[in-house]
mmCIF file of C-alpha atoms and ligand atoms in Angstrom:
data_model
loop_
_atom_site.group_PDB
_atom_site.id
_atom_site.type_symbol
_atom_site.label_atom_id
_atom_site.label_comp_id
_atom_site.label_asym_id
_atom_site.label_seq_id
_atom_site.Cartn_x
_atom_site.Cartn_y
_atom_site.Cartn_z
ATOM 1 C CA MET A 1 -222.385 -21.698 34.632
ATOM 2 C CA ILE A 2 -224.748 -24.709 34.742
ATOM 3 C CA ASP A 3 -221.811 -26.984 33.800
ATOM 4 C CA VAL A 4 -219.670 -25.578 36.613
ATOM 5 C CA LEU A 5 -222.468 -26.118 39.143
ATOM 6 C CA LYS A 6 -223.057 -29.649 37.820
ATOM 7 C CA GLU A 7 -219.381 -30.433 38.104
ATOM 8 C CA ARG A 8 -219.397 -29.203 41.720
ATOM 9 C CA GLY A 9 -222.576 -31.214 42.461
ATOM 10 C CA PHE A 10 -224.824 -28.156 42.770
ATOM 11 C CA GLU A 11 -227.242 -28.769 39.887
ATOM 12 C CA VAL A 12 -230.905 -28.964 40.996
ATOM 13 C CA ASN A 13 -233.992 -28.601 38.808
ATOM 14 C CA LEU A 14 -236.425 -26.996 41.259
ATOM 15 C CA THR A 15 -238.104 -23.596 41.139
ATOM 16 C CA ASN A 16 -237.477 -21.120 43.989
ATOM 17 C CA ASP A 17 -240.894 -21.890 45.494
ATOM 18 C CA GLU A 18 -240.163 -25.627 45.402
ATOM 19 C CA LEU A 19 -236.733 -25.046 46.931
ATOM 20 C CA ILE A 20 -238.229 -23.004 49.781
ATOM 21 C CA HIS A 21 -240.838 -25.717 50.372
ATOM 22 C CA GLU A 22 -238.109 -28.414 50.541
ATOM 23 C CA ILE A 23 -235.865 -26.265 52.761
ATOM 24 C CA ASN A 24 -238.730 -25.704 55.206
ATOM 25 C CA LYS A 25 -239.502 -29.443 55.297
ATOM 26 C CA LEU A 26 -235.865 -30.428 55.823
ATOM 27 C CA ARG A 27 -235.091 -27.818 58.493
ATOM 28 C CA LYS A 28 -238.040 -29.095 60.534
ATOM 29 C CA GLU A 29 -236.998 -32.750 60.124
ATOM 30 C CA CYS A 30 -233.363 -32.012 61.096
ATOM 31 C CA ASN A 31 -234.149 -29.468 63.846
ATOM 32 C CA ALA A 32 -231.965 -27.043 61.906
ATOM 33 C CA ILE A 33 -231.731 -23.262 61.886
ATOM 34 C CA ILE A 34 -230.498 -21.085 59.053
ATOM 35 C CA LEU A 35 -228.339 -18.140 60.145
ATOM 36 C CA ALA A 36 -227.760 -15.523 57.431
ATOM 37 C CA HIS A 37 -225.448 -12.522 57.254
ATOM 38 C CA PHE A 38 -226.762 -9.158 56.010
ATOM 39 C CA TYR A 39 -224.629 -9.584 52.844
ATOM 40 C CA GLN A 40 -226.594 -12.618 51.642
ATOM 41 C CA GLU A 41 -228.998 -12.505 48.681
ATOM 42 C CA SER A 42 -232.432 -11.083 49.640
ATOM 43 C CA GLU A 43 -234.193 -14.408 49.006
ATOM 44 C CA ILE A 44 -231.880 -16.091 51.532
ATOM 45 C CA GLN A 45 -232.352 -13.340 54.129
ATOM 46 C CA ASP A 46 -236.118 -13.821 53.723
ATOM 47 C CA ILE A 47 -236.073 -17.551 54.565
ATOM 48 C CA ALA A 48 -233.458 -17.380 57.348
ATOM 49 C CA ASP A 49 -234.360 -18.009 60.994
ATOM 50 C CA PHE A 50 -232.090 -15.140 61.923
ATOM 51 C CA VAL A 51 -230.393 -12.377 59.882
ATOM 52 C CA GLY A 52 -227.661 -10.270 61.440
ATOM 53 C CA ASP A 53 -224.120 -8.960 61.526
ATOM 54 C CA SER A 54 -221.091 -10.971 62.618
ATOM 55 C CA LEU A 55 -221.581 -10.269 66.330
ATOM 56 C CA GLN A 56 -225.304 -11.040 66.343
ATOM 57 C CA LEU A 57 -224.725 -14.255 64.385
ATOM 58 C CA SER A 58 -222.083 -15.473 66.836
ATOM 59 C CA GLN A 59 -224.429 -14.624 69.734
ATOM 60 C CA GLN A 60 -227.187 -16.668 68.058
ATOM 61 C CA ALA A 61 -224.834 -19.591 67.365
ATOM 62 C CA ALA A 62 -223.791 -19.635 71.026
ATOM 63 C CA LYS A 63 -227.350 -19.842 72.355
ATOM 64 C CA THR A 64 -229.357 -21.880 69.844
ATOM 65 C CA ASP A 65 -230.833 -25.233 70.871
ATOM 66 C CA ALA A 66 -231.101 -26.461 67.285
ATOM 67 C CA ASP A 67 -229.143 -29.622 66.393
ATOM 68 C CA VAL A 68 -227.952 -28.271 63.063
ATOM 69 C CA ILE A 69 -226.797 -24.764 62.093
ATOM 70 C CA VAL A 70 -226.742 -23.966 58.380
ATOM 71 C CA PHE A 71 -224.547 -20.907 57.953
ATOM 72 C CA ALA A 72 -225.502 -18.672 55.054
ATOM 73 C CA GLY A 73 -222.347 -16.611 55.230
ATOM 74 C CA VAL A 74 -218.631 -17.247 54.839
ATOM 75 C CA HIS A 75 -216.282 -19.866 56.254
ATOM 76 C CA PHE A 76 -214.903 -17.960 59.286
ATOM 77 C CA MET A 77 -218.500 -17.337 60.448
ATOM 78 C CA ALA A 78 -219.426 -21.028 60.268
ATOM 79 C CA GLU A 79 -216.137 -21.880 61.977
ATOM 80 C CA THR A 80 -216.947 -19.426 64.792
ATOM 81 C CA ALA A 81 -220.353 -21.107 65.203
ATOM 82 C CA LYS A 82 -218.647 -24.520 65.473
ATOM 83 C CA ILE A 83 -216.139 -23.181 68.032
ATOM 84 C CA LEU A 84 -219.032 -21.906 70.166
ATOM 85 C CA SER A 85 -221.315 -24.917 69.666
ATOM 86 C CA PRO A 86 -219.023 -27.935 69.256
ATOM 87 C CA SER A 87 -221.721 -30.552 69.863
ATOM 88 C CA LYS A 88 -223.852 -29.226 66.993
ATOM 89 C CA THR A 89 -223.553 -29.993 63.319
ATOM 90 C CA VAL A 90 -222.491 -26.781 61.562
ATOM 91 C CA LEU A 91 -222.881 -26.711 57.791
ATOM 92 C CA ILE A 92 -221.701 -24.246 55.173
ATOM 93 C CA PRO A 93 -223.471 -24.689 51.815
ATOM 94 C CA ASP A 94 -220.332 -23.916 49.762
ATOM 95 C CA LEU A 95 -216.806 -24.509 51.092
ATOM 96 C CA GLU A 96 -215.409 -21.959 48.654
ATOM 97 C CA ALA A 97 -217.182 -19.127 50.501
ATOM 98 C CA GLY A 98 -213.981 -17.673 51.974
ATOM 99 C CA CYS A 99 -212.904 -14.128 52.890
ATOM 100 C CA SER A 100 -210.115 -11.998 51.449
ATOM 101 C CA LEU A 101 -209.627 -10.283 54.805
ATOM 102 C CA ALA A 102 -209.162 -13.580 56.682
ATOM 103 C CA ASP A 103 -206.807 -14.669 53.884
ATOM 104 C CA SER A 104 -204.682 -11.551 54.417
ATOM 105 C CA CYS A 105 -203.490 -12.874 57.792
ATOM 106 C CA LYS A 106 -201.659 -16.210 57.597
ATOM 107 C CA TYR A 107 -200.769 -18.169 60.731
ATOM 108 C CA ALA A 108 -196.974 -18.406 60.277
ATOM 109 C CA ASP A 109 -196.655 -14.706 59.364
ATOM 110 C CA PHE A 110 -198.829 -13.592 62.265
ATOM 111 C CA GLU A 111 -197.045 -15.825 64.761
ATOM 112 C CA ALA A 112 -193.683 -14.336 63.672
ATOM 113 C CA PHE A 113 -195.141 -10.779 63.752
ATOM 114 C CA LEU A 114 -196.359 -11.208 67.340
ATOM 115 C CA LYS A 115 -192.836 -12.110 68.511
ATOM 116 C CA ASN A 116 -191.925 -8.439 67.891
ATOM 117 C CA TYR A 117 -194.569 -7.239 70.335
ATOM 118 C CA PRO A 118 -194.255 -8.970 73.709
ATOM 119 C CA GLY A 119 -196.509 -7.553 76.413
ATOM 120 C CA HIS A 120 -199.138 -6.453 73.893
ATOM 121 C CA THR A 121 -202.800 -7.454 74.114
ATOM 122 C CA VAL A 122 -203.748 -9.108 70.833
ATOM 123 C CA ILE A 123 -207.165 -8.086 69.489
ATOM 124 C CA SER A 124 -208.279 -9.824 66.300
ATOM 125 C CA TYR A 125 -211.297 -9.221 64.183
ATOM 126 C CA VAL A 126 -213.670 -12.193 63.910
ATOM 127 C CA ASN A 127 -212.779 -12.297 60.177
ATOM 128 C CA THR A 128 -209.853 -14.656 60.860
ATOM 129 C CA THR A 129 -209.184 -18.399 60.865
ATOM 130 C CA ALA A 130 -209.438 -20.476 64.057
ATOM 131 C CA GLU A 131 -205.605 -20.656 64.081
ATOM 132 C CA ILE A 132 -205.310 -16.851 64.253
ATOM 133 C CA LYS A 133 -208.007 -16.748 66.932
ATOM 134 C CA ALA A 134 -205.929 -19.210 68.973
ATOM 135 C CA LEU A 135 -203.092 -16.614 68.992
ATOM 136 C CA THR A 136 -205.475 -13.858 70.134
ATOM 137 C CA ASP A 137 -206.481 -12.466 73.549
ATOM 138 C CA ILE A 138 -209.790 -10.855 72.561
ATOM 139 C CA ILE A 139 -211.850 -11.258 69.394
ATOM 140 C CA CYS A 140 -213.912 -8.317 68.187
ATOM 141 C CA THR A 141 -216.330 -7.489 65.394
ATOM 142 C CA SER A 142 -217.024 -4.139 63.780
ATOM 143 C CA SER A 143 -219.935 -3.732 66.247
ATOM 144 C CA ASN A 144 -217.842 -3.872 69.390
ATOM 145 C CA ALA A 145 -214.189 -3.205 68.389
ATOM 146 C CA LEU A 146 -214.219 0.481 69.355
ATOM 147 C CA GLU A 147 -215.898 -0.130 72.736
ATOM 148 C CA ILE A 148 -213.650 -3.104 73.543
ATOM 149 C CA VAL A 149 -210.504 -1.038 72.900
ATOM 150 C CA LYS A 150 -211.910 1.893 74.918
ATOM 151 C CA SER A 151 -212.693 -0.421 77.844
ATOM 152 C CA LEU A 152 -209.044 -1.509 78.220
ATOM 153 C CA PRO A 153 -206.675 0.434 80.540
ATOM 154 C CA GLU A 154 -205.335 3.545 78.758
ATOM 155 C CA ASN A 155 -201.695 2.454 78.852
ATOM 156 C CA GLU A 156 -202.373 -1.029 77.435
ATOM 157 C CA LYS A 157 -200.313 -1.792 74.320
ATOM 158 C CA ILE A 158 -202.421 -3.374 71.605
ATOM 159 C CA VAL A 159 -201.801 -5.426 68.469
ATOM 160 C CA PHE A 160 -204.831 -5.198 66.178
ATOM 161 C CA ALA A 161 -205.395 -7.587 63.256
ATOM 162 C CA PRO A 162 -206.116 -8.069 60.434
ATOM 163 C CA ASP A 163 -208.070 -5.061 59.084
ATOM 164 C CA ARG A 164 -205.917 -1.923 58.756
ATOM 165 C CA ASN A 165 -208.857 0.377 58.029
ATOM 166 C CA LEU A 166 -210.837 -0.653 61.112
ATOM 167 C CA GLY A 167 -207.610 -0.632 63.178
ATOM 168 C CA ASN A 168 -206.579 2.847 62.036
ATOM 169 C CA TYR A 169 -210.108 4.147 62.549
ATOM 170 C CA ILE A 170 -210.086 2.929 66.192
ATOM 171 C CA LYS A 171 -206.554 4.251 66.737
ATOM 172 C CA THR A 172 -207.602 7.710 65.471
ATOM 173 C CA VAL A 173 -210.782 7.833 67.562
ATOM 174 C CA THR A 174 -209.232 6.515 70.801
ATOM 175 C CA GLY A 175 -205.613 7.709 70.492
ATOM 176 C CA ARG A 176 -204.527 4.311 71.882
ATOM 177 C CA ASP A 177 -201.121 2.687 71.438
ATOM 178 C CA MET A 178 -201.917 0.229 68.612
ATOM 179 C CA VAL A 179 -199.773 -1.776 66.214
ATOM 180 C CA ILE A 180 -201.887 -2.661 63.191
ATOM 181 C CA TRP A 181 -201.634 -5.640 60.826
ATOM 182 C CA ASP A 182 -201.698 -4.598 57.165
ATOM 183 C CA GLY A 183 -204.757 -6.524 55.929
ATOM 184 C CA ALA A 184 -207.914 -5.404 54.135
ATOM 185 C CA CYS A 185 -211.227 -6.594 52.725
ATOM 186 C CA HIS A 186 -211.124 -6.295 48.925
ATOM 187 C CA VAL A 187 -214.826 -5.329 48.820
ATOM 188 C CA HIS A 188 -214.603 -2.388 51.238
ATOM 189 C CA GLN A 189 -211.224 -1.316 49.894
ATOM 190 C CA ARG A 190 -212.512 -0.831 46.359
ATOM 191 C CA PHE A 191 -215.174 1.855 46.906
ATOM 192 C CA SER A 192 -214.629 4.829 44.633
ATOM 193 C CA LEU A 193 -214.285 8.128 46.500
ATOM 194 C CA GLU A 194 -214.776 10.001 43.244
ATOM 195 C CA LYS A 195 -218.037 8.206 42.394
ATOM 196 C CA ILE A 196 -219.337 8.655 45.961
ATOM 197 C CA VAL A 197 -218.636 12.402 45.823
ATOM 198 C CA GLU A 198 -220.453 12.575 42.448
ATOM 199 C CA LEU A 199 -223.435 10.703 43.946
ATOM 200 C CA LYS A 200 -223.507 13.150 46.851
ATOM 201 C CA LYS A 201 -223.593 16.086 44.388
ATOM 202 C CA GLU A 202 -226.531 14.472 42.571
ATOM 203 C CA ASN A 203 -228.285 13.710 45.915
ATOM 204 C CA PRO A 204 -227.300 16.541 48.289
ATOM 205 C CA ALA A 205 -229.847 15.471 50.936
ATOM 206 C CA ALA A 206 -228.392 11.950 51.149
ATOM 207 C CA LYS A 207 -226.245 11.051 54.159
ATOM 208 C CA ILE A 208 -223.115 8.997 53.549
ATOM 209 C CA ILE A 209 -222.944 5.967 55.854
ATOM 210 C CA ALA A 210 -219.880 3.700 55.845
ATOM 211 C CA HIS A 211 -218.553 0.455 57.286
ATOM 212 C CA PRO A 212 -215.239 0.907 59.161
ATOM 213 C CA GLU A 213 -213.548 -1.602 56.794
ATOM 214 C CA CYS A 214 -213.690 1.177 54.135
ATOM 215 C CA ASP A 215 -210.616 3.229 53.259
ATOM 216 C CA LYS A 216 -209.859 6.255 55.477
ATOM 217 C CA THR A 217 -210.777 8.672 52.643
ATOM 218 C CA ILE A 218 -214.347 7.292 52.653
ATOM 219 C CA LEU A 219 -214.577 7.305 56.457
ATOM 220 C CA LEU A 220 -213.502 10.961 56.524
ATOM 221 C CA ILE A 221 -216.433 12.079 54.377
ATOM 222 C CA ALA A 222 -218.992 9.769 56.038
ATOM 223 C CA ASP A 223 -221.813 11.177 58.192
ATOM 224 C CA PHE A 224 -221.937 7.888 60.106
ATOM 225 C CA VAL A 225 -219.456 5.011 60.540
ATOM 226 C CA GLY A 226 -220.549 1.648 61.952
ATOM 227 C CA SER A 227 -221.024 -2.091 61.503
ATOM 228 C CA THR A 228 -223.773 -3.371 59.228
ATOM 229 C CA ALA A 229 -226.174 -3.662 62.194
ATOM 230 C CA ALA A 230 -225.232 -0.164 63.378
ATOM 231 C CA MET A 231 -225.757 1.284 59.881
ATOM 232 C CA LEU A 232 -229.194 -0.330 59.689
ATOM 233 C CA LYS A 233 -230.116 0.990 63.142
ATOM 234 C CA PHE A 234 -228.858 4.471 62.196
ATOM 235 C CA THR A 235 -231.134 4.618 59.131
ATOM 236 C CA GLN A 236 -234.073 3.462 61.276
ATOM 237 C CA GLY A 237 -233.633 6.217 63.854
ATOM 238 C CA ASP A 238 -232.505 9.041 61.572
ATOM 239 C CA ASN A 239 -234.728 11.496 59.710
ATOM 240 C CA ALA A 240 -232.849 11.807 56.382
ATOM 241 C CA SER A 241 -234.764 10.713 53.278
ATOM 242 C CA ALA A 242 -231.763 9.210 51.454
ATOM 243 C CA TYR A 243 -228.473 7.453 52.193
ATOM 244 C CA ILE A 244 -225.378 6.552 50.180
ATOM 245 C CA VAL A 245 -224.511 3.162 51.639
ATOM 246 C CA CYS A 246 -220.791 2.288 51.670
ATOM 247 C CA THR A 247 -220.733 -1.433 52.415
ATOM 248 C CA GLU A 248 -221.647 -4.665 50.616
ATOM 249 C CA SER A 249 -224.970 -4.156 48.860
ATOM 250 C CA GLY A 250 -226.806 -7.052 50.600
ATOM 251 C CA ILE A 251 -227.596 -4.789 53.582
ATOM 252 C CA LEU A 252 -229.824 -2.582 51.399
ATOM 253 C CA HIS A 253 -232.496 -5.313 51.493
ATOM 254 C CA GLN A 254 -233.114 -4.870 55.255
ATOM 255 C CA MET A 255 -232.865 -1.073 54.973
ATOM 256 C CA ARG A 256 -235.478 -0.967 52.199
ATOM 257 C CA LYS A 257 -237.732 -3.444 54.030
ATOM 258 C CA SER A 258 -237.582 -1.361 57.160
ATOM 259 C CA HIS A 259 -238.051 2.050 55.454
ATOM 260 C CA PRO A 260 -239.506 1.564 51.938
ATOM 261 C CA GLU A 261 -240.178 5.310 51.641
ATOM 262 C CA LYS A 262 -236.465 6.201 51.916
ATOM 263 C CA ASN A 263 -233.944 6.134 49.071
ATOM 264 C CA PHE A 264 -230.970 3.812 49.711
ATOM 265 C CA ILE A 265 -228.229 4.287 47.129
ATOM 266 C CA PRO A 266 -225.462 1.669 46.942
ATOM 267 C CA ALA A 267 -221.967 3.188 46.820
ATOM 268 C CA PRO A 268 -220.186 1.990 43.669
ATOM 269 C CA PRO A 269 -216.804 0.266 43.381
ATOM 270 C CA ASN A 270 -213.941 1.884 41.429
ATOM 271 C CA ASP A 271 -213.114 -1.062 39.205
ATOM 272 C CA SER A 272 -216.326 -1.781 37.311
ATOM 273 C CA THR A 273 -219.359 -0.253 35.674
ATOM 274 C CA CYS A 274 -221.638 -1.910 38.274
ATOM 275 C CA ALA A 275 -223.542 0.385 40.620
ATOM 276 C CA CYS A 276 -223.264 -2.080 43.546
ATOM 277 C CA ASN A 277 -220.333 -3.568 45.392
ATOM 278 C CA ASP A 278 -220.837 -7.290 46.020
ATOM 279 C CA CYS A 279 -218.698 -9.811 47.934
ATOM 280 C CA GLN A 280 -218.343 -12.743 45.562
ATOM 281 C CA PHE A 281 -217.715 -15.095 48.509
ATOM 282 C CA MET A 282 -220.977 -14.148 50.246
ATOM 283 C CA LYS A 283 -222.829 -14.437 46.946
ATOM 284 C CA LEU A 284 -221.634 -18.041 46.409
ATOM 285 C CA ILE A 285 -224.414 -19.139 48.777
ATOM 286 C CA THR A 286 -227.711 -19.775 46.981
ATOM 287 C CA LEU A 287 -231.102 -21.273 47.832
ATOM 288 C CA LYS A 288 -230.136 -24.395 45.858
ATOM 289 C CA LYS A 289 -226.972 -24.845 47.877
ATOM 290 C CA ILE A 290 -228.873 -24.384 51.157
ATOM 291 C CA TYR A 291 -231.324 -27.062 50.048
ATOM 292 C CA LEU A 292 -228.479 -29.448 49.126
ATOM 293 C CA SER A 293 -226.687 -28.633 52.372
ATOM 294 C CA LEU A 294 -229.719 -29.723 54.431
ATOM 295 C CA LYS A 295 -230.426 -32.725 52.210
ATOM 296 C CA ASN A 296 -226.867 -34.106 52.149
ATOM 297 C CA ASN A 297 -225.494 -32.723 55.425
ATOM 298 C CA THR A 298 -222.853 -30.765 53.527
ATOM 299 C CA PHE A 299 -220.355 -29.261 54.105
ATOM 300 C CA GLU A 300 -219.699 -30.022 57.725
ATOM 301 C CA ILE A 301 -217.252 -27.852 59.672
ATOM 302 C CA THR A 302 -214.886 -30.012 61.705
ATOM 303 C CA MET A 303 -211.990 -28.969 63.908
ATOM 304 C CA ASP A 304 -209.278 -30.363 66.106
ATOM 305 C CA GLU A 305 -210.532 -30.090 69.742
ATOM 306 C CA ASN A 306 -207.285 -28.578 71.012
ATOM 307 C CA LEU A 307 -207.465 -25.799 68.415
ATOM 308 C CA ARG A 308 -211.182 -25.267 69.043
ATOM 309 C CA ALA A 309 -210.671 -24.854 72.795
ATOM 310 C CA LYS A 310 -207.846 -22.327 72.233
ATOM 311 C CA ALA A 311 -209.915 -20.350 69.710
ATOM 312 C CA GLU A 312 -212.972 -20.386 71.986
ATOM 313 C CA LYS A 313 -211.348 -18.403 74.821
ATOM 314 C CA PRO A 314 -210.954 -15.046 73.002
ATOM 315 C CA ILE A 315 -214.421 -15.386 71.438
ATOM 316 C CA ARG A 316 -216.019 -16.012 74.849
ATOM 317 C CA ARG A 317 -214.108 -13.008 76.162
ATOM 318 C CA MET A 318 -215.631 -10.903 73.377
ATOM 319 C CA LEU A 319 -219.133 -12.188 74.132
ATOM 320 C CA GLU A 320 -218.711 -11.467 77.852
ATOM 321 C CA MET A 321 -217.323 -7.972 77.212
ATOM 322 C CA SER A 322 -220.118 -7.221 74.710
ATOM 323 C CA GLU A 323 -222.689 -8.306 77.267
ATOM 324 C CA LYS A 324 -221.119 -6.083 79.933
ATOM 325 C CA LEU A 325 -220.893 -3.161 77.507
ATOM 326 C CA GLY A 326 -224.506 -3.751 76.414
ATOM 327 C CA ILE A 327 -223.630 -4.293 72.731
ATOM 328 C CA LYS A 328 -226.087 -6.477 70.806
HETATM 329 P P1 LIG B 1 -220.110 -6.962 60.229
HETATM 330 O O1 LIG B 1 -220.983 -8.128 60.059
HETATM 331 O O2 LIG B 1 -219.422 -6.977 61.567
HETATM 332 O O3 LIG B 1 -220.748 -5.662 59.953
HETATM 333 O O4 LIG B 1 -218.880 -7.133 59.192
HETATM 334 C C1 LIG B 1 -219.017 -7.063 57.863
HETATM 335 C C2 LIG B 1 -218.203 -8.041 57.132
HETATM 336 O O5 LIG B 1 -217.412 -7.706 56.311
HETATM 337 C C3 LIG B 1 -218.453 -9.422 57.376
HETATM 338 O O6 LIG B 1 -217.736 -10.157 56.491
HETATM 339 FE FE1 LIG B 2 -214.592 -10.993 53.811
HETATM 340 FE FE2 LIG B 2 -214.947 -8.569 52.849
HETATM 341 FE FE3 LIG B 2 -216.463 -10.567 51.933
HETATM 342 FE FE4 LIG B 2 -216.796 -9.629 54.455
HETATM 343 S S1 LIG B 2 -217.175 -8.527 52.566
HETATM 344 S S2 LIG B 2 -216.682 -11.775 53.796
HETATM 345 S S3 LIG B 2 -214.685 -9.068 54.993
HETATM 346 S S4 LIG B 2 -214.241 -10.391 51.695
#
């Protein structure tokens, strides 16, 4: 492991306390902010200027007056920040922090697919590349997708991409005319229904809460379905003493911080003996890499201006609609 990090230029001999000290010094000097997704390691969430879900992070990126944004998340999130704040330096500490869901929707395939559906409004999840966003009418996140679809006229024909689970969930709830791209997030797709049902038998008082990227079978047995921010909010306002949490395990940190007396049980994946389900892309970001990112100005997100301007329109539309609908 050390050799791999050395080879990729990530070897640093500092303790965590020293790293945090250096990060704090550098972020002040560079007028930088660190934005972190709920799926990041706890130690990163604890040093971030802001921790949130995809929607909240894009809202922060759009309004910050920092000169530099260090994105502790995955590539499409940093790219979205750059699209919204083109004059700022946006850094991602590891360029290999990708997303299997974004990868499941390639530009040429999607462009050809859309030719079959003229007259449709194209709604894409934020988990897409800038190129896919440029082919889209409205971007959404798991926080606002349902409300955005509901707010459109009832007879509007919709193409929804790329997550089939979120798309089918919205289609079932709203009964809208939706054509859905067949993509999925490998993390949410691999939860084990069998293991979740066993956990529920062992903890009958626990409520099952699930992210809409999970398979339909999980969503059907869930007591609550929502984005990471919505799941967190649900546990804060609800009176159950335990929850089986069906999303990436990073979110448990905020849940436990907010309600240490409650029992938060991570839902396990079907393909390993691990109790938790981690996104290996999210977990590529480390304190060391954040330190190196600030020190060396790496890795900067750059984009062709024409593409950026095209991708910005559907994101701005999402932000405006979210504001109108009161979704934060
Ligand atoms: P939210 O941040 O919208 O909950 O989405 C989760 C996710 O999978 C991000 O990659
Ligand atoms: Fe992508 Fe899934 Fe990882 Fe989120 S959890 S970044 S959707 S692979």
